[in-house]
């Protein structure tokens, strides 16, 4: 793999996103570190560069149209193409999230980031992805978005507590991903969803049991699939997750 390959990872200043950036960088990618906060973004870029990664900062708020357009312009001016897009940025919306008592504004906020943000970024980056020989899109989902697992025996132990904003946002994201797969079926763009598992990050108060490095592994694999690899799938380390 040559350094001419370029990837953009959203929400890459910390946690799983940072480790995805690090992993892709170790494979020879030039990695755009997408993040809203300038200080954290600069610190992440500096740390990645110190580790030998060809990293560059991309100011990016996935909920802001202008920010996303400017991010696409930055990458276009820098390299003119994009080989891999990892839509990692996401929020939980906080707790509690009981469906009978949740503030609808919480659901709107979560969907704006976790679903509409992915659409906004993907659409802005598609022209750059089309310029790459083997483009890949990875949407960071979660097994809590699996309707099969939510409705099966022991679902409380496999999908966690009731979170009416977060879990359905991932189900929504999965459905949106499949729509892109259908639209782009005649192209060479491979699009898949990745579940990192229950990773210890600030997203869950560091209650997870997996490291960010472990959580990044599936996304890195999907972002670097060979031609002819799977598309329209939902994957975790152990294999395919049922929808």
Short mmCIF file of N, CA, C and O in Angstrom, two decimals, residues 4-63:
data_model
loop_
_atom_site.label_atom_id
_atom_site.label_comp_id
_atom_site.label_asym_id
_atom_site.label_seq_id
_atom_site.Cartn_x
_atom_site.Cartn_y
_atom_site.Cartn_z
N UNK A 4 -0.15 7.22 -1.23
CA UNK A 4 -1.07 8.01 -2.04
C UNK A 4 -2.52 7.77 -1.62
O UNK A 4 -3.41 8.50 -2.02
N UNK A 5 -2.76 6.75 -0.85
CA UNK A 5 -4.11 6.49 -0.36
C UNK A 5 -4.43 7.46 0.78
O UNK A 5 -3.61 7.68 1.67
N UNK A 6 -5.63 8.01 0.74
CA UNK A 6 -6.05 8.99 1.73
C UNK A 6 -7.36 8.57 2.36
O UNK A 6 -8.28 8.10 1.67
N UNK A 7 -7.46 8.73 3.67
CA UNK A 7 -8.68 8.40 4.41
C UNK A 7 -9.11 9.60 5.24
O UNK A 7 -8.29 10.41 5.67
N UNK A 8 -10.41 9.70 5.45
CA UNK A 8 -10.97 10.67 6.39
C UNK A 8 -11.72 9.91 7.46
O UNK A 8 -12.57 9.07 7.15
N UNK A 9 -11.40 10.20 8.71
CA UNK A 9 -12.10 9.60 9.85
C UNK A 9 -12.75 10.72 10.63
O UNK A 9 -12.07 11.64 11.11
N UNK A 10 -14.06 10.68 10.76
CA UNK A 10 -14.75 11.71 11.54
C UNK A 10 -14.69 11.35 13.02
O UNK A 10 -14.64 10.18 13.39
N UNK A 11 -14.69 12.37 13.86
CA UNK A 11 -14.58 12.13 15.30
C UNK A 11 -13.29 11.41 15.65
O UNK A 11 -13.26 10.53 16.51
N UNK A 12 -12.19 11.84 15.01
CA UNK A 12 -10.93 11.09 15.12
C UNK A 12 -9.97 11.66 16.14
O UNK A 12 -8.83 11.20 16.22
N UNK A 13 -10.39 12.62 16.93
CA UNK A 13 -9.45 13.23 17.88
C UNK A 13 -9.26 12.40 19.14
O UNK A 13 -8.37 12.68 19.95
N UNK A 14 -10.09 11.36 19.33
CA UNK A 14 -9.97 10.56 20.56
C UNK A 14 -10.63 9.20 20.35
O UNK A 14 -11.29 8.95 19.34
N UNK A 15 -10.45 8.33 21.32
CA UNK A 15 -11.15 7.05 21.37
C UNK A 15 -10.99 6.18 20.15
O UNK A 15 -9.91 6.06 19.57
N UNK A 16 -12.10 5.57 19.74
CA UNK A 16 -12.08 4.63 18.62
C UNK A 16 -11.65 5.34 17.34
O UNK A 16 -10.87 4.79 16.55
N UNK A 17 -12.15 6.55 17.12
CA UNK A 17 -11.79 7.28 15.91
C UNK A 17 -10.30 7.50 15.79
O UNK A 17 -9.71 7.36 14.71
N UNK A 18 -9.67 7.87 16.89
CA UNK A 18 -8.23 8.08 16.89
C UNK A 18 -7.50 6.78 16.53
O UNK A 18 -6.54 6.78 15.75
N UNK A 19 -7.96 5.66 17.11
CA UNK A 19 -7.30 4.39 16.84
C UNK A 19 -7.53 3.92 15.41
O UNK A 19 -6.67 3.25 14.83
N UNK A 20 -8.69 4.25 14.84
CA UNK A 20 -8.89 3.95 13.42
C UNK A 20 -7.89 4.74 12.58
O UNK A 20 -7.27 4.20 11.66
N UNK A 21 -7.75 6.02 12.90
CA UNK A 21 -6.78 6.85 12.19
C UNK A 21 -5.37 6.29 12.33
O UNK A 21 -4.61 6.22 11.35
N UNK A 22 -5.02 5.88 13.54
CA UNK A 22 -3.69 5.33 13.77
C UNK A 22 -3.48 4.04 12.98
O UNK A 22 -2.42 3.82 12.39
N UNK A 23 -4.51 3.19 12.98
CA UNK A 23 -4.40 1.92 12.27
C UNK A 23 -4.28 2.10 10.77
O UNK A 23 -3.46 1.43 10.11
N UNK A 24 -5.06 3.01 10.21
CA UNK A 24 -4.96 3.27 8.78
C UNK A 24 -3.62 3.91 8.44
O UNK A 24 -3.01 3.60 7.41
N UNK A 25 -3.17 4.80 9.32
CA UNK A 25 -1.87 5.42 9.11
C UNK A 25 -0.74 4.41 9.09
O UNK A 25 0.19 4.51 8.30
N UNK A 26 -0.85 3.42 9.98
CA UNK A 26 0.18 2.37 10.03
C UNK A 26 0.20 1.53 8.76
O UNK A 26 1.23 0.93 8.43
N UNK A 27 -0.92 1.53 8.04
CA UNK A 27 -0.99 0.78 6.79
C UNK A 27 -0.60 1.64 5.59
O UNK A 27 -0.69 1.19 4.45
N UNK A 28 -0.18 2.86 5.85
CA UNK A 28 0.33 3.71 4.78
C UNK A 28 -0.62 4.77 4.28
O UNK A 28 -0.28 5.50 3.34
N UNK A 29 -1.77 4.89 4.89
CA UNK A 29 -2.71 5.93 4.48
C UNK A 29 -2.30 7.29 5.03
O UNK A 29 -1.80 7.40 6.16
N UNK A 30 -2.55 8.32 4.24
CA UNK A 30 -2.56 9.68 4.76
C UNK A 30 -3.94 9.89 5.35
O UNK A 30 -4.95 9.65 4.67
N UNK A 31 -4.00 10.31 6.61
CA UNK A 31 -5.28 10.29 7.32
C UNK A 31 -5.71 11.69 7.73
O UNK A 31 -4.98 12.41 8.43
N UNK A 32 -6.91 12.05 7.31
CA UNK A 32 -7.52 13.28 7.75
C UNK A 32 -8.21 13.07 9.08
O UNK A 32 -9.06 12.18 9.21
N UNK A 33 -7.81 13.83 10.07
CA UNK A 33 -8.39 13.73 11.41
C UNK A 33 -9.54 14.72 11.50
O UNK A 33 -9.35 15.92 11.70
N UNK A 34 -10.75 14.23 11.31
CA UNK A 34 -11.92 15.09 11.36
C UNK A 34 -12.37 15.31 12.79
O UNK A 34 -12.60 14.35 13.52
N UNK A 35 -12.48 16.57 13.21
CA UNK A 35 -12.90 16.88 14.57
C UNK A 35 -13.33 18.33 14.67
O UNK A 35 -12.80 19.19 13.94
N UNK A 36 -14.27 18.59 15.57
CA UNK A 36 -14.76 19.96 15.76
C UNK A 36 -13.79 20.82 16.54
O UNK A 36 -13.52 21.96 16.19
N UNK A 37 -13.28 20.28 17.63
CA UNK A 37 -12.46 21.04 18.57
C UNK A 37 -11.04 21.20 18.04
O UNK A 37 -10.33 20.20 17.84
N UNK A 38 -10.61 22.43 17.83
CA UNK A 38 -9.30 22.66 17.22
C UNK A 38 -8.16 22.16 18.09
O UNK A 38 -7.22 21.53 17.60
N UNK A 39 -8.24 22.42 19.39
CA UNK A 39 -7.15 22.00 20.28
C UNK A 39 -7.01 20.49 20.29
O UNK A 39 -5.90 19.95 20.13
N UNK A 40 -8.12 19.79 20.46
CA UNK A 40 -8.06 18.33 20.47
C UNK A 40 -7.63 17.77 19.12
O UNK A 40 -6.90 16.78 19.03
N UNK A 41 -8.09 18.41 18.07
CA UNK A 41 -7.71 17.96 16.72
C UNK A 41 -6.21 18.13 16.51
O UNK A 41 -5.54 17.21 16.04
N UNK A 42 -5.69 19.28 16.89
CA UNK A 42 -4.25 19.52 16.73
C UNK A 42 -3.43 18.56 17.58
O UNK A 42 -2.37 18.08 17.13
N UNK A 43 -3.88 18.29 18.78
CA UNK A 43 -3.16 17.35 19.65
C UNK A 43 -3.16 15.95 19.06
O UNK A 43 -2.15 15.24 19.11
N UNK A 44 -4.29 15.54 18.50
CA UNK A 44 -4.37 14.21 17.89
C UNK A 44 -3.46 14.11 16.68
O UNK A 44 -2.74 13.11 16.50
N UNK A 45 -3.45 15.14 15.85
CA UNK A 45 -2.59 15.14 14.67
C UNK A 45 -1.12 15.07 15.09
O UNK A 45 -0.32 14.31 14.52
N UNK A 46 -0.76 15.84 16.11
CA UNK A 46 0.63 15.83 16.59
C UNK A 46 1.02 14.45 17.11
O UNK A 46 2.13 13.96 16.83
N UNK A 47 0.11 13.82 17.86
CA UNK A 47 0.41 12.50 18.40
C UNK A 47 0.54 11.46 17.29
O UNK A 47 1.43 10.59 17.33
N UNK A 48 -0.33 11.54 16.31
CA UNK A 48 -0.25 10.60 15.19
C UNK A 48 1.03 10.80 14.40
O UNK A 48 1.69 9.83 14.01
N UNK A 49 1.39 12.04 14.17
CA UNK A 49 2.63 12.31 13.43
C UNK A 49 3.84 11.82 14.20
O UNK A 49 4.80 11.29 13.60
N UNK A 50 3.80 11.97 15.51
CA UNK A 50 4.91 11.48 16.34
C UNK A 50 5.04 9.97 16.25
O UNK A 50 6.14 9.42 16.43
N UNK A 51 3.91 9.31 15.96
CA UNK A 51 3.91 7.84 15.81
C UNK A 51 4.22 7.41 14.38
O UNK A 51 4.17 6.22 14.06
N UNK A 52 4.51 8.38 13.52
CA UNK A 52 4.89 8.06 12.15
C UNK A 52 3.76 8.08 11.14
O UNK A 52 3.94 7.68 9.99
N UNK A 53 2.58 8.56 11.55
CA UNK A 53 1.43 8.61 10.65
C UNK A 53 1.43 9.92 9.88
O UNK A 53 1.70 10.99 10.45
N UNK A 54 1.12 9.84 8.59
CA UNK A 54 0.95 11.05 7.78
C UNK A 54 -0.46 11.58 8.03
O UNK A 54 -1.40 11.28 7.29
N UNK A 55 -0.61 12.35 9.10
CA UNK A 55 -1.92 12.84 9.53
C UNK A 55 -2.04 14.33 9.26
O UNK A 55 -1.06 15.07 9.31
N UNK A 56 -3.27 14.75 8.97
CA UNK A 56 -3.54 16.17 8.81
C UNK A 56 -4.92 16.48 9.38
O UNK A 56 -5.82 15.64 9.39
N UNK A 57 -5.06 17.68 9.90
CA UNK A 57 -6.30 18.06 10.55
C UNK A 57 -7.37 18.50 9.56
O UNK A 57 -7.07 19.16 8.57
N UNK A 58 -8.60 18.10 9.85
CA UNK A 58 -9.75 18.51 9.04
C UNK A 58 -10.81 19.08 9.97
O UNK A 58 -11.49 18.34 10.67
N UNK A 59 -10.94 20.41 10.04
CA UNK A 59 -12.01 20.99 10.85
C UNK A 59 -13.35 20.46 10.36
O UNK A 59 -13.68 20.60 9.17
N UNK A 60 -14.12 19.83 11.24
CA UNK A 60 -15.33 19.16 10.77
C UNK A 60 -16.36 19.01 11.88
O UNK A 60 -16.14 18.33 12.87
N UNK A 61 -17.50 19.64 11.67
CA UNK A 61 -18.68 19.45 12.51
C UNK A 61 -19.73 18.80 11.62
O UNK A 61 -20.25 19.43 10.69
N UNK A 62 -20.04 17.55 11.87
CA UNK A 62 -20.92 16.79 10.97
C UNK A 62 -22.34 17.32 10.96
O UNK A 62 -23.14 16.94 10.09
N UNK A 63 -22.68 18.18 11.91
CA UNK A 63 -24.04 18.74 11.96
C UNK A 63 -24.14 20.08 11.24
O UNK A 63 -25.22 20.69 11.21
#
